[in-house]
Coordinates of C-alpha atoms in Angstrom, one line a residue:
X1 CA -29.7 -17.6 23.0
X2 CA -29.4 -17.5 19.2
X3 CA -30.7 -14.5 17.5
X4 CA -33.5 -15.2 15.1
X5 CA -32.4 -14.7 11.5
X6 CA -34.4 -12.3 9.4
X7 CA -37.0 -14.0 7.2
X8 CA -35.8 -14.4 3.6
X9 CA -38.1 -13.4 0.9
X10 CA -39.5 -16.4 -0.9
X11 CA -40.2 -16.6 -4.6
X12 CA -43.9 -16.4 -3.7
X13 CA -43.3 -13.1 -1.8
X14 CA -41.5 -11.6 -4.7
X15 CA -44.3 -12.7 -7.1
X16 CA -46.9 -11.1 -4.8
X17 CA -45.0 -7.8 -4.7
X18 CA -44.5 -7.9 -8.5
X19 CA -48.2 -8.7 -9.1
X20 CA -49.2 -5.9 -6.7
X21 CA -46.9 -3.4 -8.4
X22 CA -48.2 -4.3 -11.9
X23 CA -51.8 -4.0 -10.8
X24 CA -51.1 -0.6 -9.3
X25 CA -49.3 0.5 -12.5
X26 CA -52.3 -0.7 -14.5
X27 CA -54.6 1.5 -12.4
X28 CA -52.4 4.5 -13.1
X29 CA -52.7 3.7 -16.8
X30 CA -56.5 3.3 -16.5
X31 CA -56.7 6.7 -14.8
X32 CA -55.0 8.3 -17.8
X33 CA -57.2 6.4 -20.2
X34 CA -60.3 7.7 -18.4
X35 CA -59.0 11.2 -18.7
X36 CA -58.5 10.8 -22.4
X37 CA -62.1 9.9 -22.8
X38 CA -63.6 12.4 -20.3
X39 CA -61.6 15.4 -21.7
X40 CA -61.4 14.3 -25.3
X41 CA -57.7 14.3 -25.1
X42 CA -56.3 11.3 -27.1
X43 CA -52.8 12.9 -26.8
X44 CA -52.6 12.3 -23.0
X45 CA -50.0 9.7 -22.0
X46 CA -48.4 8.2 -18.9
X47 CA -44.7 7.8 -18.5
X48 CA -43.2 5.9 -15.6
X49 CA -39.7 7.3 -14.8
X50 CA -36.8 6.1 -12.8
X51 CA -36.5 9.5 -11.2
X52 CA -38.0 10.8 -8.0
X53 CA -40.4 13.6 -9.2
X54 CA -43.9 13.5 -10.5
X55 CA -44.9 16.2 -13.0
X56 CA -46.9 17.0 -16.1
X57 CA -46.4 19.3 -19.1
X58 CA -50.1 19.2 -19.8
X59 CA -49.9 16.2 -22.1
X60 CA -47.5 13.6 -20.5
X61 CA -48.0 12.6 -16.9
X62 CA -44.7 11.5 -15.5
X63 CA -44.7 9.4 -12.3
X64 CA -41.8 7.7 -10.5
X65 CA -42.2 4.0 -11.1
X66 CA -40.9 2.9 -7.7
X67 CA -42.9 5.5 -5.6
X68 CA -45.3 3.8 -3.2
X69 CA -47.9 6.5 -3.8
X70 CA -47.6 6.4 -7.6
X71 CA -51.4 6.0 -7.9
X72 CA -52.0 9.1 -5.8
X73 CA -49.3 11.1 -7.7
X74 CA -51.0 10.1 -11.0
X75 CA -54.3 11.6 -9.7
X76 CA -52.5 14.7 -8.6
X77 CA -50.9 15.3 -11.9
X78 CA -54.1 14.5 -13.7
X79 CA -55.8 17.1 -11.5
X80 CA -53.5 19.8 -13.1
X81 CA -55.0 18.7 -16.5
X82 CA -58.6 18.3 -15.4
X83 CA -58.6 21.7 -13.6
X84 CA -56.8 23.6 -16.3
X85 CA -53.4 24.5 -15.0
X86 CA -52.1 26.7 -17.8
X87 CA -48.3 26.7 -18.2
X88 CA -48.4 29.4 -20.9
X89 CA -50.6 31.6 -18.8
X90 CA -48.3 31.0 -15.8
X91 CA -45.2 32.0 -17.9
X92 CA -46.9 35.2 -19.2
X93 CA -48.0 36.1 -15.7
X94 CA -44.5 35.7 -14.4
X95 CA -42.9 37.6 -17.2
X96 CA -45.3 40.5 -16.8
X97 CA -44.7 40.8 -13.1
X98 CA -40.9 40.4 -13.3
X99 CA -40.6 42.9 -16.2
X100 CA -42.8 45.4 -14.3
X101 CA -40.9 45.1 -11.0
X102 CA -37.4 44.6 -12.4
X103 CA -37.1 46.0 -15.9
X104 CA -33.9 45.1 -17.6
X105 CA -32.8 42.9 -14.7
X106 CA -29.8 40.6 -15.4
X107 CA -31.6 38.0 -13.2
X108 CA -34.8 38.1 -15.4
X109 CA -34.8 34.5 -16.4
X110 CA -34.1 33.2 -12.9
X111 CA -36.8 35.5 -11.4
X112 CA -39.3 34.2 -13.9
X113 CA -38.4 30.6 -13.2
X114 CA -38.7 31.3 -9.4
X115 CA -42.1 32.9 -9.9
X116 CA -43.3 30.0 -12.0
X117 CA -42.1 27.7 -9.2
X118 CA -44.0 29.7 -6.5
X119 CA -47.2 29.7 -8.6
X120 CA -46.9 25.9 -9.1
X121 CA -46.6 25.4 -5.3
X122 CA -49.9 27.3 -4.8
X123 CA -51.5 25.5 -7.8
X124 CA -50.7 22.1 -6.2
X125 CA -52.9 23.2 -3.3
X126 CA -55.6 24.4 -5.7
X127 CA -55.9 21.3 -7.8
X128 CA -55.8 18.9 -4.8
X129 CA -58.7 20.8 -3.3
X130 CA -60.6 20.7 -6.7
X131 CA -60.0 17.0 -7.0
X132 CA -61.2 16.5 -3.4
X133 CA -64.5 18.4 -4.1
X134 CA -65.3 15.9 -6.9
X135 CA -63.8 12.8 -5.2
X136 CA -63.9 13.3 -1.5
X137 CA -62.3 10.0 -0.7
X138 CA -59.3 10.8 -2.8
X139 CA -59.2 14.3 -1.4
X140 CA -58.9 12.9 2.1
X141 CA -56.1 10.5 1.0
X142 CA -54.3 13.4 -0.8
X143 CA -54.6 15.5 2.4
X144 CA -53.2 12.6 4.5
X145 CA -50.3 12.1 2.2
X146 CA -49.3 15.7 1.5
X147 CA -50.0 17.0 5.0
X148 CA -49.0 14.1 7.2
X149 CA -46.2 12.4 5.2
X150 CA -44.8 15.0 2.9
X151 CA -45.4 17.8 5.4
X152 CA -43.6 15.9 8.2
X153 CA -40.7 15.0 6.0
X154 CA -40.3 18.5 4.6
X155 CA -40.4 20.1 8.1
X156 CA -37.9 17.6 9.4
X157 CA -35.4 18.4 6.6
X158 CA -35.8 22.2 6.9
X159 CA -35.6 22.1 10.7
X160 CA -32.4 20.2 10.4
X161 CA -31.0 23.0 8.2
X162 CA -32.1 25.7 10.7
X163 CA -30.6 23.7 13.6
X164 CA -27.2 23.6 11.8
X165 CA -27.4 27.4 11.5
X166 CA -28.2 27.3 7.8
X167 CA -30.9 29.4 6.1
X168 CA -33.8 27.8 4.2
X169 CA -34.9 29.1 0.9
X170 CA -38.1 31.1 0.3
X171 CA -39.4 28.6 -2.2
X172 CA -38.9 25.8 0.3
X173 CA -40.7 27.7 3.0
X174 CA -43.7 28.2 0.7
X175 CA -43.6 24.4 0.1
X176 CA -43.6 23.9 3.8
X177 CA -46.6 26.2 4.3
X178 CA -48.4 24.5 1.4
X179 CA -48.2 21.1 3.1
X180 CA -49.6 22.6 6.3
X181 CA -46.5 23.1 8.4
X182 CA -44.5 26.1 9.6
X183 CA -41.2 27.0 11.2
X184 CA -39.8 30.2 12.9
X185 CA -37.4 31.7 10.4
X186 CA -36.8 34.8 8.3
X187 CA -39.8 34.0 6.0
X188 CA -42.3 33.7 8.9
X189 CA -43.2 37.3 8.3
X190 CA -45.2 36.1 5.3
X191 CA -47.2 33.5 7.3
X192 CA -50.5 35.5 7.5
X193 CA -50.4 36.4 3.8
X194 CA -49.6 32.8 2.8
X195 CA -52.4 31.5 5.0
X196 CA -55.0 33.9 3.6
X197 CA -53.9 33.1 0.0
X198 CA -54.0 29.4 0.6
X199 CA -57.6 29.6 1.9
X200 CA -58.7 31.9 -1.0
X201 CA -57.4 29.7 -3.8
X202 CA -59.1 26.4 -2.8
X203 CA -61.5 25.1 -5.5
X204 CA -60.8 28.1 -7.7
X205 CA -59.9 28.3 -11.3
X206 CA -56.3 28.8 -12.4
X207 CA -57.1 32.4 -13.5
X208 CA -58.7 33.1 -10.2
X209 CA -55.6 31.8 -8.4
X210 CA -53.4 34.3 -10.3
X211 CA -55.7 37.1 -9.3
X212 CA -56.1 36.1 -5.7
X213 CA -52.4 35.3 -5.2
X214 CA -51.0 38.3 -7.0
X215 CA -50.4 40.4 -3.9
X216 CA -48.6 37.6 -2.1
X217 CA -46.5 36.7 -5.2
X218 CA -45.4 40.3 -5.6
X219 CA -44.1 40.3 -2.0
X220 CA -42.5 36.9 -2.4
X221 CA -40.7 37.7 -5.7
X222 CA -39.3 40.9 -4.2
X223 CA -38.0 38.8 -1.3
X224 CA -36.7 36.2 -3.7
X225 CA -34.8 38.9 -5.6
X226 CA -33.1 39.9 -2.4
X227 CA -32.3 36.3 -1.6
X228 CA -30.7 35.9 -5.0
X229 CA -28.6 38.9 -4.4
X230 CA -27.4 37.5 -1.1
X231 CA -26.7 34.1 -2.7
X232 CA -24.7 35.7 -5.5
X233 CA -22.6 37.5 -2.9
X234 CA -21.6 34.2 -1.2
X235 CA -21.4 32.3 -4.5
X236 CA -24.5 30.1 -4.3
X237 CA -26.3 29.1 -7.5
X238 CA -29.9 30.2 -7.8
X239 CA -31.5 26.9 -6.6
X240 CA -28.8 25.4 -4.4
X241 CA -30.9 25.8 -1.2
X242 CA -34.1 24.4 -2.7
X243 CA -35.4 20.9 -2.3
X244 CA -35.8 20.7 -6.0
X245 CA -33.1 21.5 -8.5
X246 CA -35.3 23.4 -10.9
X247 CA -38.9 24.6 -11.2
X248 CA -41.2 21.7 -12.2
X249 CA -43.6 21.8 -15.1
X250 CA -46.7 21.4 -12.9

């Protein structure tokens, strides 16, 4: 019996996909246009990138053009702008904590970047919850995507590392917890503190997040400093073990 050949894409199929993609991109653009009007921010702009990451610097929303969830990612990045994620405040908070805990440290810049990364992971949870309070349907879709899809993928990747006898980084473990998953590893000692903090920061302001998460972040940055020391001893760069190569803007 002959095997059936895979169906070849017709020109009509390609056109349908193209039309669907263009319509989705237009919706992303419209979302940014709406934010310009609502917030009185004519400087806001949307940039479709060829990369894999979505992020914002507070003015430009960058979204991977080929991502199937680009519309949801646009909303997530806009949530950072609508709900006042403050990059300058985050940096000042990180600098104060690092300088207080590790004055004159040679790893100052790396620790500050690490702390900014940790704050951003928590802030992702905060802004998603705020967006969901205003637009419950979107909130449900965000939860489905970040918890079910991203959470499942992240846990699978990190579990594979553990199964190979490799350690996972502290920042990656916080990402895992932020998307509703957990694994037994050296960072599990922070689980209760992380859970309490994640509950306390939902629908809060950015300033409130920094206050409510301060105790947890102090514990995590102390653990991160020890992790950096161990990485240095075995010759690993600061972010080698992380899913991302560097801390995102927001």
